[in-house]
XYZ file of C-alpha atoms in Angstrom:
492
model
C 21.850 10.806 0.754
C 24.212 11.319 -2.202
C 26.785 13.485 -2.318
C 28.041 15.750 -5.278
C 28.940 18.470 -7.642
C 27.239 20.105 -11.186
C 29.131 22.916 -12.687
C 30.909 23.617 -9.085
C 27.529 23.807 -6.954
C 27.055 21.246 -4.473
C 24.539 18.498 -5.061
C 22.554 16.279 -2.126
C 20.100 13.589 -4.101
C 17.564 11.061 -2.348
C 14.992 8.576 -3.850
C 11.867 10.395 -2.724
C 8.719 9.098 -3.300
C 6.020 11.869 -5.246
C 7.424 14.190 -7.268
C 10.518 15.350 -9.009
C 11.660 18.494 -6.397
C 14.946 20.574 -6.637
C 15.598 23.120 -4.226
C 18.509 25.827 -5.041
C 19.418 27.343 -2.002
C 21.917 30.132 -1.219
C 23.717 31.288 2.069
C 22.575 34.575 1.860
C 19.271 36.391 3.572
C 18.077 38.782 5.923
C 20.951 39.133 8.395
C 23.376 40.249 5.593
C 21.654 43.362 4.930
C 22.470 46.856 5.301
C 19.119 47.956 7.285
C 19.222 50.413 4.787
C 18.767 48.282 2.030
C 16.561 45.817 3.938
C 14.793 43.862 1.368
C 17.502 43.623 -1.453
C 17.055 40.071 -1.575
C 13.948 39.110 -2.395
C 14.443 42.436 -4.588
C 16.596 40.549 -6.700
C 15.039 37.277 -6.591
C 11.694 38.503 -7.383
C 13.002 39.898 -10.677
C 14.753 36.744 -11.466
C 11.910 34.901 -11.112
C 9.839 37.229 -13.300
C 11.931 36.656 -16.374
C 11.767 32.715 -16.422
C 7.931 32.981 -15.395
C 6.990 31.010 -18.542
C 9.269 27.844 -17.104
C 7.766 28.455 -13.939
C 4.631 27.709 -14.802
C 5.793 24.368 -16.456
C 6.454 23.661 -13.809
C 3.534 21.855 -10.652
C 4.619 24.651 -8.065
C 7.295 26.981 -7.676
C 8.382 28.029 -4.228
C 10.419 31.185 -3.415
C 11.663 32.705 0.182
C 13.956 35.342 1.158
C 14.513 34.468 5.261
C 17.065 35.197 7.672
C 20.113 33.489 6.494
C 19.431 31.322 3.192
C 17.593 32.260 0.416
C 15.800 29.149 -1.095
C 14.243 28.894 -4.875
C 11.882 25.253 -4.765
C 10.729 23.837 -8.329
C 8.261 20.581 -8.321
C 6.743 18.541 -11.394
C 7.948 16.596 -13.849
C 11.813 16.488 -13.662
C 13.198 17.418 -17.348
C 10.665 20.612 -16.565
C 11.901 21.453 -13.230
C 15.329 20.981 -14.653
C 14.640 23.550 -17.266
C 12.866 26.517 -14.565
C 16.527 25.749 -12.327
C 18.776 26.931 -15.824
C 17.226 29.690 -16.341
C 16.938 30.632 -13.193
C 20.866 30.587 -12.589
C 20.933 32.193 -15.619
C 18.243 35.216 -14.373
C 20.190 35.163 -11.008
C 23.528 35.626 -12.757
C 22.217 39.513 -14.217
C 18.526 40.201 -12.684
C 16.479 42.105 -15.711
C 15.349 45.420 -13.495
C 13.223 46.708 -16.232
C 10.677 45.110 -13.513
C 11.926 46.898 -10.574
C 8.881 48.384 -9.624
C 6.157 45.442 -9.661
C 9.278 43.274 -7.550
C 9.011 45.895 -5.086
C 4.697 45.673 -4.646
C 5.362 41.515 -4.472
C 7.792 42.461 -1.067
C 5.686 45.399 0.549
C 2.679 43.551 0.354
C 4.150 40.110 1.885
C 5.445 42.341 4.251
C 1.920 43.610 4.735
C 0.704 39.723 5.034
C 3.461 39.472 7.350
C 2.591 42.163 9.830
C -0.666 40.175 10.365
C 0.590 37.027 12.096
C 2.361 36.185 15.406
C 5.320 36.139 14.878
C 6.619 35.521 18.019
C 9.978 33.999 17.330
C 10.935 37.328 14.833
C 9.496 39.716 17.280
C 11.800 38.504 20.167
C 14.399 38.163 17.542
C 14.387 41.358 17.646
C 14.868 42.140 21.202
C 17.615 39.282 21.502
C 19.978 41.244 19.362
C 18.319 44.754 18.194
C 19.094 45.522 14.557
C 22.324 43.265 14.115
C 22.403 39.898 12.809
C 19.844 37.690 13.174
C 17.465 40.365 15.236
C 16.908 42.263 11.687
C 14.203 39.809 10.672
C 11.632 41.830 13.059
C 12.101 44.260 10.847
C 10.201 45.878 8.071
C 12.039 47.207 4.939
C 12.232 50.422 5.463
C 13.434 51.464 2.176
C 12.609 48.725 0.057
C 10.575 50.834 -2.602
C 13.844 53.400 -2.726
C 16.354 50.356 -3.502
C 18.096 51.087 -7.097
C 18.670 48.909 -10.319
C 22.394 49.318 -10.000
C 21.813 48.487 -6.200
C 20.123 45.136 -7.323
C 22.104 44.081 -9.208
C 25.194 44.597 -7.444
C 23.803 42.473 -4.822
C 22.663 39.868 -7.250
C 26.579 39.416 -8.416
C 28.115 39.081 -4.633
C 25.386 37.146 -3.471
C 24.393 34.896 -6.187
C 27.129 33.026 -7.165
C 28.538 29.223 -6.997
C 30.778 29.365 -3.932
C 27.655 30.058 -1.824
C 24.920 28.061 -3.418
C 23.470 23.907 -2.966
C 21.464 22.444 -5.148
C 19.297 19.348 -3.549
C 16.720 16.486 -5.747
C 14.289 13.839 -4.563
C 15.605 11.800 -7.096
C 17.926 11.572 -9.627
C 19.247 14.393 -11.453
C 17.545 14.552 -14.972
C 20.389 14.616 -17.827
C 18.546 17.951 -18.859
C 19.958 19.457 -15.479
C 22.361 22.348 -16.120
C 22.574 25.186 -13.770
C 25.746 28.091 -14.542
C 25.816 30.333 -11.828
C 28.996 32.853 -11.660
C 31.970 32.536 -9.982
C 32.309 34.825 -6.922
C 33.836 38.109 -7.968
C 35.271 39.284 -5.084
C 37.537 36.150 -4.553
C 35.604 33.210 -1.595
C 32.889 34.962 0.525
C 34.246 35.698 4.118
C 32.316 33.978 6.628
C 29.554 35.569 8.490
C 30.667 36.267 12.010
C 27.977 35.522 15.273
C 26.593 38.249 16.850
C 25.604 38.121 20.107
C 22.691 38.925 21.594
C 22.777 42.302 24.329
C 23.577 42.723 27.180
C 21.415 41.984 29.690
C 18.617 40.394 27.494
C 18.710 37.327 28.976
C 16.637 36.464 32.453
C 14.382 38.520 31.466
C 10.678 39.011 31.035
C 9.196 40.629 28.371
C 5.152 42.060 27.179
C 3.869 40.343 23.933
C 3.188 42.379 21.284
C -0.882 43.328 21.232
C -2.880 40.486 19.725
C -0.660 38.450 21.420
C -3.442 36.141 23.070
C -3.091 33.921 26.677
C 0.663 32.151 25.665
C 3.363 31.548 27.313
C 6.951 31.080 25.704
C 9.936 30.453 26.654
C 12.989 30.098 24.780
C 16.772 29.197 25.621
C 19.799 28.768 23.659
C 21.656 25.514 23.113
C 23.823 24.024 20.613
C 23.101 23.498 16.950
C 22.651 19.401 17.529
C 21.303 16.446 17.800
C 21.673 16.710 21.655
C 20.220 20.159 21.084
C 16.951 19.469 19.509
C 16.646 15.832 22.227
C 16.819 18.413 25.330
C 14.017 20.759 23.872
C 12.183 17.757 23.568
C 12.785 15.801 26.623
C 11.704 19.635 28.765
C 8.407 19.740 26.613
C 7.218 16.326 27.087
C 8.367 16.557 30.816
C 6.508 19.938 30.979
C 3.172 18.338 29.741
C 3.572 15.711 32.419
C 4.051 18.033 35.183
C 1.136 18.976 37.436
C 3.173 22.918 38.089
C 1.987 23.282 34.023
C -0.118 20.319 32.587
C -3.380 21.508 35.274
C -3.194 25.531 33.306
C -2.698 24.556 29.821
C -5.433 25.379 27.391
C -4.225 24.026 24.281
C -0.673 22.504 22.869
C 2.633 22.803 24.409
C 4.682 23.016 21.317
C 8.193 23.583 20.065
C 9.976 26.130 17.623
C 13.532 26.815 17.032
C 15.464 29.329 14.678
C 19.483 28.559 14.011
C 21.221 32.086 15.162
C 24.977 31.000 13.975
C 27.981 29.988 15.710
C 26.628 26.564 16.116
C 23.693 28.009 18.147
C 19.940 26.932 17.884
C 17.100 29.496 19.935
C 14.863 26.849 21.330
C 10.786 28.345 22.315
C 8.626 25.833 24.149
C 5.516 28.267 23.456
C 2.135 27.040 26.043
C -1.082 27.545 25.647
C -2.760 28.911 28.453
C -5.274 31.367 29.954
C -5.454 34.283 31.784
C -5.300 32.879 35.193
C -2.765 30.343 34.246
C 0.034 32.846 33.224
C 2.154 32.691 36.030
C 1.724 28.571 36.581
C 2.927 27.780 33.284
C 5.312 30.695 33.461
C 7.076 29.740 36.800
C 6.652 25.962 36.066
C 8.214 25.672 32.389
C 11.144 27.557 33.777
C 11.143 25.003 36.825
C 11.041 21.936 34.413
C 14.251 23.765 32.570
C 16.078 24.551 35.433
C 16.273 20.919 37.114
C 16.816 19.509 33.466
C 19.770 21.930 33.181
C 21.246 21.344 36.719
C 20.509 17.247 36.840
C 19.609 16.219 33.569
C 16.827 13.571 32.555
C 16.447 10.074 33.228
C 17.590 7.373 30.787
C 14.089 6.413 30.092
C 13.567 10.188 28.722
C 16.398 9.957 26.613
C 15.297 6.748 25.008
C 12.174 7.078 24.578
C 13.130 11.060 22.857
C 15.597 8.661 20.640
C 12.975 6.527 19.493
C 10.158 9.867 18.565
C 12.900 11.418 16.471
C 13.751 8.331 15.044
C 10.305 7.558 14.110
C 9.841 10.864 12.571
C 12.842 10.512 10.308
C 11.163 7.884 8.343
C 8.188 10.301 6.873
C 8.075 11.308 3.463
C 7.194 14.827 3.992
C 10.493 14.546 6.777
C 12.640 12.777 3.851
C 12.009 15.845 1.845
C 12.143 18.666 4.732
C 16.164 16.729 5.177
C 16.377 17.514 1.590
C 16.632 21.253 2.898
C 18.503 20.975 6.017
C 21.359 19.092 4.040
C 21.748 22.106 2.142
C 21.285 24.678 4.967
C 24.253 22.520 6.885
C 26.390 22.413 4.427
C 25.888 26.344 3.762
C 26.715 27.222 7.766
C 29.411 25.067 8.342
C 27.281 22.550 10.243
C 27.979 18.095 9.464
C 25.621 18.273 6.756
C 22.269 15.950 8.167
C 22.459 12.750 7.145
C 20.232 9.872 8.609
C 22.327 7.307 9.698
C 24.516 9.727 10.679
C 21.434 10.988 13.375
C 20.171 8.145 14.503
C 23.467 7.105 15.131
C 24.000 10.066 17.355
C 20.483 9.482 19.007
C 21.621 6.473 19.847
C 25.070 7.278 21.134
C 23.591 10.137 23.928
C 22.371 10.232 27.067
C 21.392 12.305 30.094
C 24.767 13.524 31.089
C 24.661 15.241 27.167
C 21.104 16.062 27.320
C 22.217 18.021 30.419
C 25.204 20.043 28.734
C 22.442 20.705 25.881
C 20.588 22.532 28.180
C 23.482 24.483 30.494
C 23.298 27.746 28.623
C 19.594 27.665 29.407
C 19.915 30.164 32.876
C 21.855 32.504 31.772
C 20.419 32.661 28.029
C 16.634 32.892 28.800
C 13.641 34.845 27.521
C 10.235 34.945 29.299
C 7.089 36.662 27.112
C 4.058 36.958 28.723
C 1.042 38.446 27.456
C 0.204 42.199 28.104
C -0.515 42.952 31.370
C 0.848 39.909 32.959
C 3.566 38.918 35.207
C 5.908 36.037 35.874
C 4.823 34.508 39.992
C 7.349 36.751 42.602
C 9.430 33.895 43.275
C 10.735 33.935 39.287
C 14.459 34.465 39.244
C 13.335 36.464 35.838
C 13.134 40.201 36.265
C 11.516 43.042 33.574
C 13.605 43.138 31.072
C 16.053 46.231 31.010
C 16.223 49.836 30.033
C 16.815 50.333 26.411
C 17.525 54.513 26.865
C 21.649 53.547 26.064
C 22.777 55.642 28.610
C 23.365 59.373 29.527
C 25.948 62.105 28.044
C 28.665 63.635 29.004
C 27.870 67.078 27.850
C 24.733 67.720 25.332
C 22.786 70.567 23.816
C 18.746 71.137 24.530
C 16.377 71.374 21.729
C 13.431 72.013 23.618
C 9.876 72.386 21.611
C 8.261 75.461 20.575
C 5.133 75.159 22.114
C 4.903 74.473 26.612
C 1.864 72.795 27.281
C 1.630 69.386 28.244
C 2.787 67.412 26.392
C 6.247 69.467 25.376
C 6.768 70.409 29.317
C 9.025 67.669 30.152
C 9.777 66.401 26.521
C 13.612 67.307 25.290
C 16.283 66.376 22.776
C 19.725 66.147 23.587
C 22.611 66.259 20.867
C 25.953 65.295 22.364
C 29.472 64.628 20.370
C 28.644 60.495 21.695
C 25.037 60.593 20.624
C 21.528 61.567 20.394
C 19.308 61.279 23.399
C 15.070 62.065 23.005
C 13.403 62.269 26.181
C 9.685 62.040 26.908
C 7.161 61.939 29.964
C 7.053 57.989 30.028
C 10.620 57.148 27.760
C 13.937 58.214 27.502
C 15.392 56.727 24.429
C 19.451 56.898 22.678
C 21.385 56.514 19.944
C 25.098 56.886 19.785
C 26.690 57.837 16.328
C 28.750 54.692 16.631
C 25.477 52.362 16.913
C 23.714 54.059 14.158
C 21.924 51.182 11.939
C 20.189 53.938 9.970
C 19.106 57.541 8.854
C 15.715 57.574 7.052
C 15.012 60.822 5.424
C 11.776 62.561 4.577
C 10.842 65.448 2.001
C 9.951 67.408 4.772
C 11.823 68.743 7.884
C 11.766 65.171 9.424
C 14.346 62.337 9.914
C 14.330 58.529 11.887
C 16.973 57.868 13.530
C 17.949 53.698 14.085
C 20.015 52.678 16.534
C 21.156 49.186 16.368
C 20.064 48.204 19.862
C 16.657 49.299 18.759
C 16.120 52.382 19.913
C 13.898 55.004 17.431
C 14.184 58.332 17.441
C 11.385 60.140 15.596
C 12.631 63.705 14.599
C 10.422 66.733 13.341
C 12.196 69.733 12.990
C 8.725 71.552 12.948
C 8.432 70.983 16.990
C 11.512 71.793 18.296
C 13.211 75.328 18.562
C 16.153 75.699 16.617
C 14.339 71.995 14.960
C 16.255 73.200 11.395
C 19.289 72.840 13.205
C 18.825 70.407 15.063
C 18.245 67.919 11.593
C 21.152 69.538 9.747
C 23.262 68.595 12.621
C 22.490 64.872 12.837
C 22.801 65.042 9.103
C 26.140 66.095 9.981
C 27.067 63.220 11.461
C 25.594 60.238 10.004
C 27.335 58.826 7.500
C 25.510 59.238 3.784
C 25.801 55.077 3.036
C 23.172 54.962 6.140
C 20.640 57.354 5.146
C 17.678 56.581 3.033
C 14.708 57.704 1.457
C 11.483 57.606 3.428
C 7.635 59.144 2.589
C 7.696 60.279 -0.964
C 11.398 61.270 -1.373
C 13.248 60.316 -4.335
C 16.191 58.114 -3.895
C 19.045 59.937 -2.159
């Protein structure tokens, strides 16, 4: 893989078979967006694409994705046409034309609806681990994307789509027509994104999957974002497939998924298909396999088998195209940039002790997800998910429902200088003022308070005695920058 530079943008290239493809990748994504402005990166990208629609149609294929930590634009086809598309796209990103903002909003909202229908187990668990912070934001739909203003979008693009946060990767020799120009950062070099730690007391727990999750067991854990981490996950999967405690109760595949969460760390998921009768056995068996590997490490022949399997994957055409994107992502994440020869050398140097070290964090970072109404075996080390009530307050003013019926008898709102709590028959939620992620404002007397740890409190003034005072007190405590309109309200 070649490394060079074009107009101040790092350029990676490799001579690959098939259509010429170029990837323009930016190191900004959902984790960087404030909760009231979730979706703003995607909005800016859609506006830029609309401005270069003719150039996009001249290519064989174009792809745009705004992901957790990165935003990627890809184009395939005749090299000069791909080059023209990339040149125009960079110009459009420098100042997205906002006259098409309504159409861009519709595209973002339509994509969100499609995503809601998919099995997004990784996103849901990231939301559980991190709440409304860092990687956890990918689990949440953009609450007010229709109310993000043109000035906000342009300011975001100006700050984020610059050459210091971009990488270009191409699958062949760069055509002479390739001349991408991105603006210099307007506020100096961008500060590195700090790693976000999981919420306290979430690991070592088991949680129920969302409705429609299916008869599936998912076991996740943290490992290093290195060849050793990926090798360790692969060895665990193969060992589990051969282990009677797991294999006899599998009804389908056992696969690996992964996600980079920052700080040189990956989350790995083992996803096992089973049925209701096999849930406990598969869950307990997977956990036992991983704990054994974390304590004793694998055998030498297991490491060499995994090394051979990974080396073979590196030679496939699809994998080589994927390696271009990985190299760009690694560069932006500050990791060792993916290089086939370097990866092979690293894999060959790994032994059982390296795999054992890569799994050292398993006992302290594991989370088990099970189908609804299922639980692990009685000897399982996993505990039920913790109460995220947010704790009690020293002093608080009580708000009671106006109607004293069965529903209202046990329901209360408690407002204090520390935060807001909602008590109901079956739940208790609290958000402290210093942990507010956002406040949704409806045109009528209603507010929705979002806490960084994932708690949501719906406040409807008509439901409570002195409900108007409650709404006013909440408004007074939440900064205007965290407020956003919901429903049919106009921009604040």
